[in-house]
């Protein structure tokens, strides 16, 4: 299922580089960050960086097909080999990430590239990998062996996939080989984009679970409901984390929903998705404050997620 871009419309005209220093990616407050999210589009390069690819599913297979045949694929039960170099694309479920990190040679852990959905930052911070490359994947692979379909929408025809960190350019170059867009973002821009993608999956999956319908039906039949939930999640994140969203966030997320209208809905991977917002609700309650996400909490109870 990227994370938003300076109004998400003027991407091609913006360019900047991002910090390469080995520090944790922080989610800055409004006072610490500029109001404009800065974007740098990766320049297409002739060579694809050889990589280790962890996971032989649809995404891992697609990344291998976009390489030059020299990539090392690590499948279930196998370990990341020592003595390799370059990025390590982790194309697995969230629930196996800890084992992958723990079994990765220590000297190679900074090269792990995380492509999963959901809130990874706090988990990565705890593992000492807060500055690692992360990506927000909006392209889709329908079946094993098929070419990926780019995550372009009627509102963002330039695409939505984005990455930040040490190996962001290497990922962008690989994806561009398959005519897939990938925007390399600075840390602050990526943080906002990450929250936006988290809000998309959390809101559409929850409303879809309430009505037992597809993503497309959520957008077309229950648009007022999901739009209100998106606004609540955005406002709550702004209040709790100091991250702001632009005026077309709801429209952008609904446009993406139309592009993946056939996707089913379910509240799953709770710890990584809706659980992030619920943890903030619990913390507010324990501190004697109002729930920043009251509708979200009520609907989680309604569908039996909490």
PDB file of C-alpha atoms in Angstrom:
ATOM      1  CA  UNK A   1       0.000   0.000   0.000  1.00  0.00           C
ATOM      2  CA  UNK A   2       4.034   6.616   0.798  1.00  0.00           C
ATOM      3  CA  UNK A   3       4.289   8.722   2.188  1.00  0.00           C
ATOM      4  CA  UNK A   4       3.354  13.530   1.100  1.00  0.00           C
ATOM      5  CA  UNK A   5       5.007  15.790  -0.628  1.00  0.00           C
ATOM      6  CA  UNK A   6       5.164  19.521  -0.689  1.00  0.00           C
ATOM      7  CA  UNK A   7       1.502  19.963  -1.520  1.00  0.00           C
ATOM      8  CA  UNK A   8       2.011  16.719  -3.407  1.00  0.00           C
ATOM      9  CA  UNK A   9       1.464  18.496  -6.694  1.00  0.00           C
ATOM     10  CA  UNK A  10       4.720  20.337  -7.383  1.00  0.00           C
ATOM     11  CA  UNK A  11       7.078  17.433  -6.874  1.00  0.00           C
ATOM     12  CA  UNK A  12       9.009  17.702 -10.141  1.00  0.00           C
ATOM     13  CA  UNK A  13      10.041  21.284  -9.450  1.00  0.00           C
ATOM     14  CA  UNK A  14      11.534  20.723  -5.998  1.00  0.00           C
ATOM     15  CA  UNK A  15      15.033  19.488  -5.266  1.00  0.00           C
ATOM     16  CA  UNK A  16      17.220  19.109  -2.205  1.00  0.00           C
ATOM     17  CA  UNK A  17      19.486  16.558  -0.618  1.00  0.00           C
ATOM     18  CA  UNK A  18      18.970  14.993   2.792  1.00  0.00           C
ATOM     19  CA  UNK A  19      21.273  14.327   5.718  1.00  0.00           C
ATOM     20  CA  UNK A  20      23.564  11.320   5.435  1.00  0.00           C
ATOM     21  CA  UNK A  21      24.707  11.471   9.042  1.00  0.00           C
ATOM     22  CA  UNK A  22      24.180   8.425  11.253  1.00  0.00           C
ATOM     23  CA  UNK A  23      21.581   9.833  13.614  1.00  0.00           C
ATOM     24  CA  UNK A  24      18.105   8.665  14.413  1.00  0.00           C
ATOM     25  CA  UNK A  25      15.337   9.988  12.206  1.00  0.00           C
ATOM     26  CA  UNK A  26      13.308  12.204  14.498  1.00  0.00           C
ATOM     27  CA  UNK A  27       9.699  13.237  14.056  1.00  0.00           C
ATOM     28  CA  UNK A  28      10.192  16.950  14.694  1.00  0.00           C
ATOM     29  CA  UNK A  29       7.722  19.347  16.186  1.00  0.00           C
ATOM     30  CA  UNK A  30       6.212  22.163  14.163  1.00  0.00           C
ATOM     31  CA  UNK A  31       8.678  24.569  15.741  1.00  0.00           C
ATOM     32  CA  UNK A  32      11.635  22.450  14.588  1.00  0.00           C
ATOM     33  CA  UNK A  33      10.569  21.844  11.017  1.00  0.00           C
ATOM     34  CA  UNK A  34       9.856  24.059   8.055  1.00  0.00           C
ATOM     35  CA  UNK A  35       6.224  24.216   6.949  1.00  0.00           C
ATOM     36  CA  UNK A  36       7.168  23.142   3.429  1.00  0.00           C
ATOM     37  CA  UNK A  37       8.064  19.531   2.871  1.00  0.00           C
ATOM     38  CA  UNK A  38      11.109  19.364   0.641  1.00  0.00           C
ATOM     39  CA  UNK A  39      11.480  16.685  -1.995  1.00  0.00           C
ATOM     40  CA  UNK A  40      14.308  15.471  -4.167  1.00  0.00           C
ATOM     41  CA  UNK A  41      13.523  13.271  -7.136  1.00  0.00           C
ATOM     42  CA  UNK A  42      16.190  10.670  -7.713  1.00  0.00           C
ATOM     43  CA  UNK A  43      18.084  10.929 -10.980  1.00  0.00           C
ATOM     44  CA  UNK A  44      17.939   7.839 -13.142  1.00  0.00           C
ATOM     45  CA  UNK A  45      21.278   6.056 -13.090  1.00  0.00           C
ATOM     46  CA  UNK A  46      22.673   3.491 -15.512  1.00  0.00           C
ATOM     47  CA  UNK A  47      23.597   0.842 -12.954  1.00  0.00           C
ATOM     48  CA  UNK A  48      21.516  -0.838 -10.281  1.00  0.00           C
ATOM     49  CA  UNK A  49      23.317  -1.399  -6.969  1.00  0.00           C
ATOM     50  CA  UNK A  50      23.606  -5.148  -6.230  1.00  0.00           C
ATOM     51  CA  UNK A  51      21.709  -5.991  -3.057  1.00  0.00           C
ATOM     52  CA  UNK A  52      20.661  -8.638  -0.601  1.00  0.00           C
ATOM     53  CA  UNK A  53      16.906  -9.212  -0.751  1.00  0.00           C
ATOM     54  CA  UNK A  54      15.288 -10.756   2.325  1.00  0.00           C
ATOM     55  CA  UNK A  55      12.018 -12.420   1.370  1.00  0.00           C
ATOM     56  CA  UNK A  56      11.034 -14.294  -1.758  1.00  0.00           C
ATOM     57  CA  UNK A  57       7.430 -13.110  -1.960  1.00  0.00           C
ATOM     58  CA  UNK A  58       5.866 -10.835  -4.540  1.00  0.00           C
ATOM     59  CA  UNK A  59       7.756  -7.661  -3.585  1.00  0.00           C
ATOM     60  CA  UNK A  60      11.094  -9.407  -3.046  1.00  0.00           C
ATOM     61  CA  UNK A  61      10.751 -11.200  -6.370  1.00  0.00           C
ATOM     62  CA  UNK A  62       9.854  -7.943  -8.127  1.00  0.00           C
ATOM     63  CA  UNK A  63      12.924  -6.192  -6.714  1.00  0.00           C
ATOM     64  CA  UNK A  64      15.107  -9.100  -7.845  1.00  0.00           C
ATOM     65  CA  UNK A  65      13.668  -8.873 -11.363  1.00  0.00           C
ATOM     66  CA  UNK A  66      14.594  -5.174 -11.416  1.00  0.00           C
ATOM     67  CA  UNK A  67      18.213  -5.985 -10.596  1.00  0.00           C
ATOM     68  CA  UNK A  68      21.005  -7.238 -12.833  1.00  0.00           C
ATOM     69  CA  UNK A  69      20.861 -10.851 -11.648  1.00  0.00           C
ATOM     70  CA  UNK A  70      23.649 -10.482  -9.090  1.00  0.00           C
ATOM     71  CA  UNK A  71      21.416  -9.978  -6.041  1.00  0.00           C
ATOM     72  CA  UNK A  72      21.457 -12.451  -3.152  1.00  0.00           C
ATOM     73  CA  UNK A  73      17.980 -13.639  -2.123  1.00  0.00           C
ATOM     74  CA  UNK A  74      17.531 -14.756   1.486  1.00  0.00           C
ATOM     75  CA  UNK A  75      14.458 -16.946   1.954  1.00  0.00           C
ATOM     76  CA  UNK A  76      12.657 -18.199   5.038  1.00  0.00           C
ATOM     77  CA  UNK A  77      14.977 -20.046   7.370  1.00  0.00           C
ATOM     78  CA  UNK A  78      18.100 -18.628   5.751  1.00  0.00           C
ATOM     79  CA  UNK A  79      20.419 -16.006   7.231  1.00  0.00           C
ATOM     80  CA  UNK A  80      21.815 -12.826   5.746  1.00  0.00           C
ATOM     81  CA  UNK A  81      25.336 -13.788   4.665  1.00  0.00           C
ATOM     82  CA  UNK A  82      28.366 -12.013   6.043  1.00  0.00           C
ATOM     83  CA  UNK A  83      30.865 -10.508   3.640  1.00  0.00           C
ATOM     84  CA  UNK A  84      28.263  -8.890   1.373  1.00  0.00           C
ATOM     85  CA  UNK A  85      27.862  -5.195   0.655  1.00  0.00           C
ATOM     86  CA  UNK A  86      25.190  -2.797  -0.531  1.00  0.00           C
ATOM     87  CA  UNK A  87      21.577  -2.410   0.594  1.00  0.00           C
ATOM     88  CA  UNK A  88      19.619  -5.206   2.286  1.00  0.00           C
ATOM     89  CA  UNK A  89      15.992  -4.888   1.177  1.00  0.00           C
ATOM     90  CA  UNK A  90      13.747  -6.421   3.834  1.00  0.00           C
ATOM     91  CA  UNK A  91      10.567  -7.601   2.077  1.00  0.00           C
ATOM     92  CA  UNK A  92       8.828  -9.510   4.865  1.00  0.00           C
ATOM     93  CA  UNK A  93       5.934  -9.221   7.296  1.00  0.00           C
ATOM     94  CA  UNK A  94       6.388  -6.931  10.275  1.00  0.00           C
ATOM     95  CA  UNK A  95       6.146  -9.762  12.787  1.00  0.00           C
ATOM     96  CA  UNK A  96       9.446 -11.327  11.692  1.00  0.00           C
ATOM     97  CA  UNK A  97      11.491  -8.122  11.656  1.00  0.00           C
ATOM     98  CA  UNK A  98      13.010  -8.601  15.094  1.00  0.00           C
ATOM     99  CA  UNK A  99      14.425 -12.000  14.193  1.00  0.00           C
ATOM    100  CA  UNK A 100      15.824 -10.689  10.920  1.00  0.00           C
ATOM    101  CA  UNK A 101      17.560  -7.814  12.694  1.00  0.00           C
ATOM    102  CA  UNK A 102      18.922 -10.010  15.472  1.00  0.00           C
ATOM    103  CA  UNK A 103      20.347 -12.546  13.001  1.00  0.00           C
ATOM    104  CA  UNK A 104      21.821  -9.938  10.669  1.00  0.00           C
ATOM    105  CA  UNK A 105      25.614  -9.569  11.013  1.00  0.00           C
ATOM    106  CA  UNK A 106      26.108  -6.549  13.305  1.00  0.00           C
ATOM    107  CA  UNK A 107      28.330  -4.759  10.807  1.00  0.00           C
ATOM    108  CA  UNK A 108      25.551  -4.963   8.195  1.00  0.00           C
ATOM    109  CA  UNK A 109      22.588  -3.808  10.256  1.00  0.00           C
ATOM    110  CA  UNK A 110      22.911  -0.175   9.167  1.00  0.00           C
ATOM    111  CA  UNK A 111      22.309  -1.375   5.583  1.00  0.00           C
ATOM    112  CA  UNK A 112      18.885  -2.881   6.317  1.00  0.00           C
ATOM    113  CA  UNK A 113      16.172  -1.184   4.235  1.00  0.00           C
ATOM    114  CA  UNK A 114      12.653  -1.488   5.644  1.00  0.00           C
ATOM    115  CA  UNK A 115       9.741  -1.567   3.183  1.00  0.00           C
ATOM    116  CA  UNK A 116       6.893  -2.539   5.524  1.00  0.00           C
ATOM    117  CA  UNK A 117       3.588  -0.766   6.164  1.00  0.00           C
ATOM    118  CA  UNK A 118       2.847   0.791   9.519  1.00  0.00           C
ATOM    119  CA  UNK A 119       4.692   2.685  12.226  1.00  0.00           C
ATOM    120  CA  UNK A 120       8.235   1.297  12.312  1.00  0.00           C
ATOM    121  CA  UNK A 121      10.146   4.214  13.786  1.00  0.00           C
ATOM    122  CA  UNK A 122       9.686   3.511  17.493  1.00  0.00           C
ATOM    123  CA  UNK A 123      10.536  -0.172  16.939  1.00  0.00           C
ATOM    124  CA  UNK A 124      13.657   0.719  14.944  1.00  0.00           C
ATOM    125  CA  UNK A 125      14.744   3.205  17.605  1.00  0.00           C
ATOM    126  CA  UNK A 126      14.583   0.449  20.227  1.00  0.00           C
ATOM    127  CA  UNK A 127      16.751  -1.755  18.001  1.00  0.00           C
ATOM    128  CA  UNK A 128      19.296   1.036  17.492  1.00  0.00           C
ATOM    129  CA  UNK A 129      18.326   1.421  13.832  1.00  0.00           C
ATOM    130  CA  UNK A 130      16.436   4.698  13.896  1.00  0.00           C
ATOM    131  CA  UNK A 131      18.506   6.158  11.047  1.00  0.00           C
ATOM    132  CA  UNK A 132      18.099   3.198   8.696  1.00  0.00           C
ATOM    133  CA  UNK A 133      16.594   3.560   5.247  1.00  0.00           C
ATOM    134  CA  UNK A 134      12.817   3.278   5.161  1.00  0.00           C
ATOM    135  CA  UNK A 135      10.461   3.301   2.198  1.00  0.00           C
ATOM    136  CA  UNK A 136       6.766   3.934   1.731  1.00  0.00           C
ATOM    137  CA  UNK A 137       5.664   1.516  -0.962  1.00  0.00           C
ATOM    138  CA  UNK A 138       2.677   2.475  -3.089  1.00  0.00           C
ATOM    139  CA  UNK A 139       3.304   0.166  -6.041  1.00  0.00           C
ATOM    140  CA  UNK A 140       1.491  -3.175  -6.076  1.00  0.00           C
ATOM    141  CA  UNK A 141       2.378  -6.651  -7.343  1.00  0.00           C
ATOM    142  CA  UNK A 142      -0.833  -8.551  -8.081  1.00  0.00           C
ATOM    143  CA  UNK A 143       0.717 -12.003  -8.517  1.00  0.00           C
ATOM    144  CA  UNK A 144       4.131 -13.589  -8.186  1.00  0.00           C
ATOM    145  CA  UNK A 145       6.182 -12.890 -11.288  1.00  0.00           C
ATOM    146  CA  UNK A 146       3.996 -10.071 -12.590  1.00  0.00           C
ATOM    147  CA  UNK A 147       5.420  -6.605 -13.161  1.00  0.00           C
ATOM    148  CA  UNK A 148       4.593  -4.089 -10.403  1.00  0.00           C
ATOM    149  CA  UNK A 149       1.900  -1.477 -11.001  1.00  0.00           C
ATOM    150  CA  UNK A 150       2.947   2.001  -9.943  1.00  0.00           C
ATOM    151  CA  UNK A 151       1.010   3.832  -7.248  1.00  0.00           C
ATOM    152  CA  UNK A 152      -0.098   6.772  -9.345  1.00  0.00           C
ATOM    153  CA  UNK A 153      -3.432   8.485  -8.846  1.00  0.00           C
ATOM    154  CA  UNK A 154      -5.580  11.045 -10.619  1.00  0.00           C
ATOM    155  CA  UNK A 155      -4.386  13.615  -8.068  1.00  0.00           C
ATOM    156  CA  UNK A 156      -0.728  12.518  -7.996  1.00  0.00           C
ATOM    157  CA  UNK A 157       0.220  11.176 -11.443  1.00  0.00           C
ATOM    158  CA  UNK A 158       3.885  11.603 -10.475  1.00  0.00           C
ATOM    159  CA  UNK A 159       3.517   8.681  -8.074  1.00  0.00           C
ATOM    160  CA  UNK A 160       3.599   8.351  -4.305  1.00  0.00           C
ATOM    161  CA  UNK A 161       6.310   5.829  -3.409  1.00  0.00           C
ATOM    162  CA  UNK A 162       9.032   7.479  -1.321  1.00  0.00           C
ATOM    163  CA  UNK A 163      12.184   6.638   0.602  1.00  0.00           C
ATOM    164  CA  UNK A 164      14.663   8.256   2.967  1.00  0.00           C
ATOM    165  CA  UNK A 165      18.071   7.310   4.324  1.00  0.00           C
ATOM    166  CA  UNK A 166      21.408   5.872   3.235  1.00  0.00           C
ATOM    167  CA  UNK A 167      20.084   3.581   0.488  1.00  0.00           C
ATOM    168  CA  UNK A 168      17.117   5.658  -0.697  1.00  0.00           C
ATOM    169  CA  UNK A 169      18.783   6.557  -3.993  1.00  0.00           C
ATOM    170  CA  UNK A 170      19.704   2.919  -4.637  1.00  0.00           C
ATOM    171  CA  UNK A 171      16.076   1.883  -4.174  1.00  0.00           C
ATOM    172  CA  UNK A 172      14.840   4.727  -6.379  1.00  0.00           C
ATOM    173  CA  UNK A 173      17.268   3.767  -9.162  1.00  0.00           C
ATOM    174  CA  UNK A 174      16.153   0.137  -9.021  1.00  0.00           C
ATOM    175  CA  UNK A 175      12.468   1.060  -9.154  1.00  0.00           C
ATOM    176  CA  UNK A 176      12.990   3.517 -11.984  1.00  0.00           C
ATOM    177  CA  UNK A 177      14.409   0.649 -14.044  1.00  0.00           C
ATOM    178  CA  UNK A 178      10.877  -0.734 -13.994  1.00  0.00           C
ATOM    179  CA  UNK A 179       9.329   2.688 -14.717  1.00  0.00           C
ATOM    180  CA  UNK A 180       8.220   2.964 -11.088  1.00  0.00           C
ATOM    181  CA  UNK A 181       8.396   6.332  -9.376  1.00  0.00           C
ATOM    182  CA  UNK A 182      10.251   6.852  -6.117  1.00  0.00           C
ATOM    183  CA  UNK A 183      10.750  10.206  -4.411  1.00  0.00           C
ATOM    184  CA  UNK A 184      13.784  10.557  -2.146  1.00  0.00           C
ATOM    185  CA  UNK A 185      12.721  12.686   0.809  1.00  0.00           C
ATOM    186  CA  UNK A 186      14.496  14.465   3.618  1.00  0.00           C
ATOM    187  CA  UNK A 187      13.834  13.276   7.139  1.00  0.00           C
ATOM    188  CA  UNK A 188      11.091  15.765   8.076  1.00  0.00           C
ATOM    189  CA  UNK A 189       9.255  15.288   4.779  1.00  0.00           C
ATOM    190  CA  UNK A 190       9.418  11.523   5.132  1.00  0.00           C
ATOM    191  CA  UNK A 191       8.056  11.653   8.691  1.00  0.00           C
ATOM    192  CA  UNK A 192       4.955  13.530   7.515  1.00  0.00           C
ATOM    193  CA  UNK A 193       4.560  11.173   4.580  1.00  0.00           C
ATOM    194  CA  UNK A 194       4.893   8.157   6.853  1.00  0.00           C
ATOM    195  CA  UNK A 195       2.134   9.436   9.132  1.00  0.00           C
ATOM    196  CA  UNK A 196      -0.080  10.088   6.132  1.00  0.00           C
ATOM    197  CA  UNK A 197       0.306   6.558   4.828  1.00  0.00           C
ATOM    198  CA  UNK A 198      -0.298   5.187   8.317  1.00  0.00           C
ATOM    199  CA  UNK A 199      -3.482   7.251   8.527  1.00  0.00           C
ATOM    200  CA  UNK A 200      -4.596   5.950   5.120  1.00  0.00           C
ATOM    201  CA  UNK A 201      -4.272   2.283   5.978  1.00  0.00           C
ATOM    202  CA  UNK A 202      -5.650   2.686   9.495  1.00  0.00           C
ATOM    203  CA  UNK A 203      -8.691   4.722   8.440  1.00  0.00           C
ATOM    204  CA  UNK A 204      -9.676   2.780   5.318  1.00  0.00           C
ATOM    205  CA  UNK A 205      -9.177  -0.605   6.939  1.00  0.00           C
ATOM    206  CA  UNK A 206     -11.248   0.371   9.994  1.00  0.00           C
ATOM    207  CA  UNK A 207     -14.153   1.865   8.068  1.00  0.00           C
ATOM    208  CA  UNK A 208     -14.054  -1.095   5.684  1.00  0.00           C
ATOM    209  CA  UNK A 209     -14.168  -3.501   8.627  1.00  0.00           C
ATOM    210  CA  UNK A 210     -17.236  -1.694   9.995  1.00  0.00           C
ATOM    211  CA  UNK A 211     -19.106  -2.125   6.729  1.00  0.00           C
ATOM    212  CA  UNK A 212     -17.472  -5.325   5.446  1.00  0.00           C
ATOM    213  CA  UNK A 213     -16.571  -3.765   2.125  1.00  0.00           C
ATOM    214  CA  UNK A 214     -13.630  -3.069  -0.174  1.00  0.00           C
ATOM    215  CA  UNK A 215     -11.384  -0.011  -0.190  1.00  0.00           C
ATOM    216  CA  UNK A 216     -13.218   1.288  -3.238  1.00  0.00           C
ATOM    217  CA  UNK A 217     -16.584   0.944  -1.535  1.00  0.00           C
ATOM    218  CA  UNK A 218     -15.272   2.794   1.499  1.00  0.00           C
ATOM    219  CA  UNK A 219     -14.279   5.672  -0.771  1.00  0.00           C
ATOM    220  CA  UNK A 220     -17.424   5.691  -2.915  1.00  0.00           C
ATOM    221  CA  UNK A 221     -20.148   4.727  -0.417  1.00  0.00           C
ATOM    222  CA  UNK A 222     -18.733   5.756   2.965  1.00  0.00           C
ATOM    223  CA  UNK A 223     -16.589   8.708   1.913  1.00  0.00           C
ATOM    224  CA  UNK A 224     -18.012  11.138   4.467  1.00  0.00           C
ATOM    225  CA  UNK A 225     -17.301   8.656   7.246  1.00  0.00           C
ATOM    226  CA  UNK A 226     -13.724   7.880   6.230  1.00  0.00           C
ATOM    227  CA  UNK A 227     -12.976  11.549   5.525  1.00  0.00           C
ATOM    228  CA  UNK A 228     -14.085  12.489   9.036  1.00  0.00           C
ATOM    229  CA  UNK A 229     -11.888   9.739  10.504  1.00  0.00           C
ATOM    230  CA  UNK A 230      -8.880  10.845   8.449  1.00  0.00           C
ATOM    231  CA  UNK A 231      -9.359  14.405   9.700  1.00  0.00           C
ATOM    232  CA  UNK A 232      -9.590  13.183  13.295  1.00  0.00           C
ATOM    233  CA  UNK A 233      -6.365  11.177  12.945  1.00  0.00           C
ATOM    234  CA  UNK A 234      -4.559  14.096  11.289  1.00  0.00           C
ATOM    235  CA  UNK A 235      -5.708  16.556  13.946  1.00  0.00           C
ATOM    236  CA  UNK A 236      -4.731  14.149  16.723  1.00  0.00           C
ATOM    237  CA  UNK A 237      -1.261  13.560  15.286  1.00  0.00           C
ATOM    238  CA  UNK A 238      -0.775  17.309  14.993  1.00  0.00           C
ATOM    239  CA  UNK A 239      -1.784  17.768  18.631  1.00  0.00           C
ATOM    240  CA  UNK A 240       0.237  14.829  19.959  1.00  0.00           C
ATOM    241  CA  UNK A 241       3.289  14.889  17.684  1.00  0.00           C
ATOM    242  CA  UNK A 242       3.422  18.394  16.218  1.00  0.00           C
ATOM    243  CA  UNK A 243       3.263  17.131  12.628  1.00  0.00           C
ATOM    244  CA  UNK A 244       1.039  19.117  10.286  1.00  0.00           C
ATOM    245  CA  UNK A 245      -0.761  18.051   7.115  1.00  0.00           C
ATOM    246  CA  UNK A 246      -1.692  20.076   4.065  1.00  0.00           C
ATOM    247  CA  UNK A 247      -5.192  21.038   2.968  1.00  0.00           C
ATOM    248  CA  UNK A 248      -5.531  18.295   0.355  1.00  0.00           C
ATOM    249  CA  UNK A 249      -4.593  15.338   2.540  1.00  0.00           C
ATOM    250  CA  UNK A 250      -8.112  13.869   2.574  1.00  0.00           C
ATOM    251  CA  UNK A 251      -8.441  14.262  -1.203  1.00  0.00           C
ATOM    252  CA  UNK A 252      -5.027  12.687  -1.771  1.00  0.00           C
ATOM    253  CA  UNK A 253      -5.809   9.659   0.379  1.00  0.00           C
ATOM    254  CA  UNK A 254      -9.196   9.178  -1.263  1.00  0.00           C
ATOM    255  CA  UNK A 255      -7.538   9.385  -4.681  1.00  0.00           C
ATOM    256  CA  UNK A 256      -5.157   6.605  -3.670  1.00  0.00           C
ATOM    257  CA  UNK A 257      -8.118   4.537  -2.480  1.00  0.00           C
ATOM    258  CA  UNK A 258      -9.677   4.838  -5.930  1.00  0.00           C
ATOM    259  CA  UNK A 259      -6.476   3.514  -7.485  1.00  0.00           C
ATOM    260  CA  UNK A 260      -6.620   0.356  -5.331  1.00  0.00           C
ATOM    261  CA  UNK A 261     -10.400   0.052  -5.162  1.00  0.00           C
ATOM    262  CA  UNK A 262     -10.328  -3.752  -5.311  1.00  0.00           C
ATOM    263  CA  UNK A 263      -8.265  -4.128  -2.124  1.00  0.00           C
ATOM    264  CA  UNK A 264     -10.063  -5.942   0.718  1.00  0.00           C
ATOM    265  CA  UNK A 265     -10.254  -4.380   4.167  1.00  0.00           C
ATOM    266  CA  UNK A 266      -9.496  -5.729   7.647  1.00  0.00           C
ATOM    267  CA  UNK A 267      -8.032  -4.386  10.879  1.00  0.00           C
ATOM    268  CA  UNK A 268      -4.788  -6.366  11.131  1.00  0.00           C
ATOM    269  CA  UNK A 269      -1.160  -5.943  12.194  1.00  0.00           C
ATOM    270  CA  UNK A 270      -2.732  -3.906  14.982  1.00  0.00           C
ATOM    271  CA  UNK A 271       0.522  -3.176  16.804  1.00  0.00           C
ATOM    272  CA  UNK A 272       1.959  -1.524  13.697  1.00  0.00           C
ATOM    273  CA  UNK A 273      -1.134   0.264  12.391  1.00  0.00           C
ATOM    274  CA  UNK A 274      -4.235   1.254  14.386  1.00  0.00           C
ATOM    275  CA  UNK A 275      -2.433   0.295  17.582  1.00  0.00           C
ATOM    276  CA  UNK A 276      -0.198   3.343  17.237  1.00  0.00           C
ATOM    277  CA  UNK A 277      -3.199   5.673  17.529  1.00  0.00           C
ATOM    278  CA  UNK A 278      -4.787   3.594  20.273  1.00  0.00           C
ATOM    279  CA  UNK A 279      -1.578   3.771  22.318  1.00  0.00           C
ATOM    280  CA  UNK A 280      -1.787   7.571  22.176  1.00  0.00           C
ATOM    281  CA  UNK A 281      -5.421   7.364  23.272  1.00  0.00           C
ATOM    282  CA  UNK A 282      -4.438   5.182  26.227  1.00  0.00           C
ATOM    283  CA  UNK A 283      -1.613   7.534  27.196  1.00  0.00           C
ATOM    284  CA  UNK A 284      -3.971  10.513  27.112  1.00  0.00           C
ATOM    285  CA  UNK A 285      -6.490   8.683  29.287  1.00  0.00           C
ATOM    286  CA  UNK A 286      -3.816   7.752  31.833  1.00  0.00           C
ATOM    287  CA  UNK A 287      -2.730  11.392  31.964  1.00  0.00           C
ATOM    288  CA  UNK A 288      -6.297  12.559  32.549  1.00  0.00           C
ATOM    289  CA  UNK A 289      -6.604  14.129  29.094  1.00  0.00           C
ATOM    290  CA  UNK A 290      -9.319  13.744  26.479  1.00  0.00           C
ATOM    291  CA  UNK A 291      -8.901  11.013  23.877  1.00  0.00           C
ATOM    292  CA  UNK A 292      -7.319  12.619  20.777  1.00  0.00           C
ATOM    293  CA  UNK A 293      -8.988   9.937  18.617  1.00  0.00           C
ATOM    294  CA  UNK A 294     -12.440   9.290  20.154  1.00  0.00           C
ATOM    295  CA  UNK A 295     -14.137   8.042  16.984  1.00  0.00           C
ATOM    296  CA  UNK A 296     -11.212   5.788  16.164  1.00  0.00           C
ATOM    297  CA  UNK A 297     -11.334   4.270  19.652  1.00  0.00           C
ATOM    298  CA  UNK A 298     -15.107   3.784  19.501  1.00  0.00           C
ATOM    299  CA  UNK A 299     -14.948   2.038  16.133  1.00  0.00           C
ATOM    300  CA  UNK A 300     -12.096  -0.219  17.233  1.00  0.00           C
ATOM    301  CA  UNK A 301     -14.368  -1.401  20.037  1.00  0.00           C
ATOM    302  CA  UNK A 302     -17.247  -1.804  17.604  1.00  0.00           C
ATOM    303  CA  UNK A 303     -15.298  -4.149  15.318  1.00  0.00           C
ATOM    304  CA  UNK A 304     -13.800  -6.077  18.236  1.00  0.00           C
ATOM    305  CA  UNK A 305     -10.212  -4.944  17.675  1.00  0.00           C
ATOM    306  CA  UNK A 306      -9.840  -3.860  21.316  1.00  0.00           C
TER     307      UNK A 306
END
